[in-house]
């Protein structure tokens, strides 16, 4: 039993005659009759009763016709699903993000989900090195990183914008209450919670160097191993931090806020990273395209 036999059988059942099915299929009558005979021989069942007006389905024939209709519908559904996946309307999108990109990632994912609600989203938070390992193994499709992060050769990237580096604080640790920006001299003696000196981003090094140029040694009370820990220490009131401004917007309802340093301008650049693969799935292509549109103000 093969697809052609079932196709011919269903056409005859629908038309009520071999001649009618032949016209519908654009096939001569003898091949249609031959395939029906082969099908009946293989199944060991009579599928049609021949009459003066054409053919009628037997009970076995009606059972097979019902099963054929289900099979054809499943095939149509399967074909539609494959086309949708290729077009990026269905499928799976697996993303990785570092902590400082959470707000940027969620904003983009909300718009993507609005446009393509049937795509399944898998999102992982991790360190740059772990996420890059997963990307290179094919376990993730795209990553949200920062421009200073280490990357492997052969990857493509899209800069998503610029994110100012600012002092992060609570009201009680604010070194310049009532001011929109903090003068560098106001940081003299202020407790600071900063990323350790060997962090990938270099945020702390830039600020520490600026303080020394201003003539004082910063009061670093806590060297944090990662950005989430720095935010936790700032929220606990240990001191001020120095991080990308977008991180604060990911903590709505928190007493933490940010201010720029008056005499010091520094920026970080969130980026989207993916494999340089010409056979990316439609989901990945559409997500990268949307990121490009958002970057260009579309």
Coordinates of C-alpha atoms in Angstrom, one line a residue:
X1 CA 0.0 0.0 0.0
X2 CA 1.5 3.3 -1.0
X3 CA 0.5 7.0 -1.2
X4 CA -0.5 6.8 -4.9
X5 CA -2.9 3.9 -4.4
X6 CA -4.5 5.8 -1.5
X7 CA -4.7 9.0 -3.5
X8 CA -6.4 7.1 -6.4
X9 CA -8.7 5.3 -4.1
X10 CA -9.9 8.5 -2.3
X11 CA -10.4 10.2 -5.7
X12 CA -12.6 7.3 -6.9
X13 CA -14.5 7.2 -3.7
X14 CA -15.2 11.0 -3.9
X15 CA -16.1 11.0 -7.6
X16 CA -18.2 7.8 -7.5
X17 CA -16.6 6.4 -10.6
X18 CA -13.2 5.6 -12.1
X19 CA -13.8 7.8 -15.1
X20 CA -14.6 10.8 -12.9
X21 CA -11.5 10.2 -10.7
X22 CA -9.4 9.9 -13.9
X23 CA -10.5 13.3 -15.1
X24 CA -9.8 14.8 -11.6
X25 CA -6.4 13.2 -11.4
X26 CA -5.5 13.8 -15.1
X27 CA -4.6 10.1 -15.3
X28 CA -5.9 7.5 -17.8
X29 CA -8.5 5.0 -16.5
X30 CA -6.4 1.8 -16.8
X31 CA -3.6 2.9 -14.3
X32 CA -6.3 4.0 -11.8
X33 CA -8.1 0.6 -12.1
X34 CA -4.8 -1.2 -11.8
X35 CA -3.8 0.6 -8.6
X36 CA -7.2 -0.1 -7.1
X37 CA -6.9 -3.8 -7.9
X38 CA -3.4 -3.9 -6.3
X39 CA -4.7 -2.1 -3.2
X40 CA -7.6 -4.6 -2.8
X41 CA -5.3 -7.6 -3.3
X42 CA -2.9 -6.2 -0.7
X43 CA -5.6 -5.5 1.9
X44 CA -7.5 -8.7 1.1
X45 CA -10.7 -6.7 1.1
X46 CA -13.2 -5.6 -1.5
X47 CA -13.4 -1.8 -1.4
X48 CA -15.9 -1.0 -4.1
X49 CA -19.1 -2.5 -5.5
X50 CA -19.3 -2.0 -9.2
X51 CA -22.7 -0.7 -10.4
X52 CA -24.2 0.5 -13.6
X53 CA -23.8 4.1 -12.4
X54 CA -20.2 3.7 -11.2
X55 CA -18.9 2.3 -7.9
X56 CA -20.1 2.3 -4.3
X57 CA -17.9 1.9 -1.2
X58 CA -18.3 -1.3 0.8
X59 CA -18.2 -1.1 4.6
X60 CA -14.4 -1.8 4.4
X61 CA -14.1 0.9 1.7
X62 CA -15.9 3.4 3.9
X63 CA -13.5 2.6 6.8
X64 CA -10.5 3.1 4.5
X65 CA -11.9 6.3 3.1
X66 CA -12.4 7.8 6.6
X67 CA -8.8 6.9 7.4
X68 CA -7.5 8.4 4.2
X69 CA -9.3 11.7 4.9
X70 CA -7.6 11.9 8.3
X71 CA -4.3 11.0 6.8
X72 CA -4.6 13.7 4.1
X73 CA -5.6 16.3 6.7
X74 CA -2.6 15.3 8.8
X75 CA -0.3 15.6 5.8
X76 CA -1.7 19.1 5.0
X77 CA -1.2 20.1 8.7
X78 CA 2.3 18.7 8.6
X79 CA 3.1 20.6 5.4
X80 CA 1.6 23.8 6.8
X81 CA 3.7 23.4 10.0
X82 CA 6.9 22.9 8.0
X83 CA 6.1 26.0 5.9
X84 CA 5.4 28.0 9.1
X85 CA 8.6 26.9 10.7
X86 CA 10.6 27.8 7.7
X87 CA 8.8 31.2 7.6
X88 CA 9.5 31.7 11.3
X89 CA 5.8 31.6 12.3
X90 CA 6.2 28.5 14.5
X91 CA 9.1 26.6 16.0
X92 CA 11.4 27.2 18.9
X93 CA 13.7 30.1 19.7
X94 CA 16.4 29.5 22.4
X95 CA 18.1 32.6 23.8
X96 CA 20.7 33.3 26.4
X97 CA 21.2 36.6 28.2
X98 CA 23.6 38.0 30.8
X99 CA 22.1 39.7 33.8
X100 CA 22.8 43.2 32.7
X101 CA 20.8 42.6 29.5
X102 CA 17.7 41.3 31.1
X103 CA 15.6 44.4 30.5
X104 CA 16.8 44.9 27.0
X105 CA 16.1 41.2 26.2
X106 CA 12.6 41.2 27.7
X107 CA 11.6 44.3 25.9
X108 CA 12.6 42.8 22.5
X109 CA 11.0 39.4 23.4
X110 CA 7.7 41.0 24.3
X111 CA 7.5 42.6 20.8
X112 CA 8.6 39.3 19.2
X113 CA 6.0 37.3 21.1
X114 CA 3.3 39.8 20.1
X115 CA 4.2 39.3 16.4
X116 CA 4.8 35.5 16.5
X117 CA 2.8 34.1 19.5
X118 CA 3.1 30.5 18.3
X119 CA 6.9 30.4 18.6
X120 CA 8.0 28.7 21.8
X121 CA 10.6 30.7 23.7
X122 CA 13.4 29.2 25.8
X123 CA 15.4 31.8 27.8
X124 CA 18.5 31.2 29.9
X125 CA 20.4 33.5 32.2
X126 CA 24.1 32.8 32.5
X127 CA 27.7 34.0 32.4
X128 CA 29.2 35.1 29.0
X129 CA 31.5 32.1 28.8
X130 CA 28.8 29.5 29.6
X131 CA 26.4 31.1 27.2
X132 CA 29.0 31.1 24.4
X133 CA 29.7 27.5 25.0
X134 CA 26.0 26.7 24.7
X135 CA 25.8 28.7 21.5
X136 CA 28.8 26.9 20.0
X137 CA 27.2 23.6 20.9
X138 CA 24.0 24.6 19.1
X139 CA 22.0 24.6 22.4
X140 CA 21.2 28.3 22.0
X141 CA 20.3 30.3 18.9
X142 CA 21.1 33.9 19.9
X143 CA 22.8 35.6 22.9
X144 CA 22.4 39.0 24.6
X145 CA 25.9 40.1 25.6
X146 CA 27.9 43.3 26.0
X147 CA 30.5 44.6 23.6
X148 CA 33.4 43.9 25.9
X149 CA 32.7 40.2 26.4
X150 CA 35.0 37.6 24.9
X151 CA 33.6 36.0 21.8
X152 CA 34.7 33.2 19.4
X153 CA 35.7 33.8 15.8
X154 CA 33.0 33.2 13.2
X155 CA 30.1 34.8 15.2
X156 CA 28.0 37.6 14.0
X157 CA 26.8 40.4 16.1
X158 CA 24.4 43.4 16.1
X159 CA 24.9 46.4 18.4
X160 CA 21.5 47.1 20.0
X161 CA 22.3 50.6 21.2
X162 CA 24.3 52.3 23.9
X163 CA 23.7 52.0 27.7
X164 CA 25.2 54.7 29.9
X165 CA 27.2 53.6 33.0
X166 CA 25.9 55.3 36.1
X167 CA 26.1 55.1 39.9
X168 CA 23.5 52.8 41.3
X169 CA 22.3 53.7 44.9
X170 CA 19.5 53.8 47.5
X171 CA 18.3 57.1 48.9
X172 CA 20.3 56.7 52.1
X173 CA 23.5 56.0 50.2
X174 CA 23.1 58.8 47.6
X175 CA 26.3 60.9 47.7
X176 CA 24.5 63.9 46.2
X177 CA 20.9 64.1 47.4
X178 CA 18.7 66.4 45.4
X179 CA 21.1 66.6 42.4
X180 CA 20.5 64.9 39.0
X181 CA 24.2 64.0 38.7
X182 CA 27.0 63.1 41.2
X183 CA 30.2 65.2 41.2
X184 CA 33.3 63.0 41.2
X185 CA 34.5 64.7 44.4
X186 CA 31.3 63.7 46.1
X187 CA 32.5 60.1 45.9
X188 CA 35.4 60.8 48.2
X189 CA 35.0 58.3 51.2
X190 CA 31.7 57.0 49.9
X191 CA 31.4 53.2 50.4
X192 CA 31.3 51.4 47.0
X193 CA 30.3 47.9 45.9
X194 CA 32.0 47.3 42.6
X195 CA 32.8 44.4 40.3
X196 CA 36.1 42.8 41.0
X197 CA 39.1 44.1 39.1
X198 CA 39.3 41.2 36.6
X199 CA 35.6 41.5 35.4
X200 CA 35.0 41.2 31.7
X201 CA 33.5 44.6 31.3
X202 CA 36.0 47.0 32.9
X203 CA 33.3 49.1 34.5
X204 CA 35.0 49.3 37.9
X205 CA 38.5 50.0 36.4
X206 CA 37.1 53.0 34.5
X207 CA 35.5 54.6 37.6
X208 CA 38.4 53.8 40.0
X209 CA 40.9 55.4 37.5
X210 CA 38.7 58.5 37.3
X211 CA 38.6 58.8 41.1
X212 CA 42.3 58.6 41.3
X213 CA 42.7 61.3 38.7
X214 CA 40.4 63.4 40.9
X215 CA 43.0 63.0 43.7
X216 CA 41.5 60.4 46.0
X217 CA 41.5 56.6 46.5
X218 CA 38.0 55.2 46.3
X219 CA 36.5 53.4 49.4
X220 CA 35.6 50.0 47.9
X221 CA 34.0 48.1 50.7
X222 CA 32.9 45.1 48.6
X223 CA 34.4 43.5 45.5
X224 CA 31.6 41.5 43.8
X225 CA 32.1 38.5 41.5
X226 CA 29.2 39.3 39.3
X227 CA 26.5 41.9 38.5
X228 CA 23.6 40.3 40.3
X229 CA 25.7 40.2 43.5
X230 CA 26.6 43.9 43.1
X231 CA 22.9 44.8 42.7
X232 CA 22.1 42.8 45.9
X233 CA 24.8 44.6 47.9
X234 CA 23.5 48.0 46.6
X235 CA 19.9 47.1 47.5
X236 CA 21.1 46.0 51.0
X237 CA 22.6 49.5 51.5
X238 CA 26.3 48.5 51.6
X239 CA 27.2 51.3 49.2
X240 CA 26.9 52.6 45.7
X241 CA 27.6 50.6 42.6
X242 CA 28.5 51.4 39.0
X243 CA 26.6 49.6 36.3
X244 CA 24.6 50.1 33.1
X245 CA 21.6 52.2 33.6
X246 CA 19.2 49.7 32.0
X247 CA 19.8 47.3 35.0
X248 CA 17.8 49.6 37.3
X249 CA 14.7 49.5 35.0
X250 CA 14.7 45.8 35.4
X251 CA 14.0 46.3 39.2
X252 CA 10.8 48.2 39.2
X253 CA 9.5 48.8 42.7
X254 CA 13.0 48.6 44.1
X255 CA 14.3 51.7 46.0
X256 CA 17.4 51.5 43.9
X257 CA 18.0 54.2 41.2
X258 CA 20.9 55.6 39.2
X259 CA 22.6 58.9 38.5
X260 CA 25.4 59.8 36.1
X261 CA 28.8 61.0 37.3
X262 CA 28.9 64.7 36.5
X263 CA 32.5 64.8 35.1
X264 CA 32.7 61.3 33.8
X265 CA 30.8 59.8 30.8
X266 CA 31.1 56.1 30.2
X267 CA 29.0 53.7 28.1
X268 CA 28.4 50.1 27.5
X269 CA 27.0 48.5 24.4
X270 CA 24.5 45.6 24.5
X271 CA 24.8 43.3 21.5
X272 CA 23.0 40.4 20.0
X273 CA 25.3 37.5 19.0
X274 CA 24.6 34.4 16.8
X275 CA 26.3 31.8 14.7
X276 CA 27.3 32.7 11.2
X277 CA 25.1 30.0 9.7
X278 CA 23.3 30.5 6.3
X279 CA 20.7 27.9 7.3
X280 CA 19.3 29.5 10.4
X281 CA 15.7 28.6 11.2
X282 CA 13.0 31.1 10.3
X283 CA 12.5 31.9 14.0
X284 CA 16.1 33.0 14.4
X285 CA 16.1 35.0 11.1
X286 CA 12.9 36.8 12.1
X287 CA 14.2 37.6 15.6
X288 CA 17.4 39.0 14.3
X289 CA 15.5 41.0 11.8
X290 CA 13.2 42.4 14.5
X291 CA 16.3 43.3 16.6
X292 CA 17.7 45.2 13.6
X293 CA 14.4 47.1 13.1
X294 CA 14.2 48.0 16.8
X295 CA 17.9 49.2 16.7
X296 CA 17.1 51.4 13.7
X297 CA 14.0 52.8 15.3
X298 CA 11.5 50.7 13.3

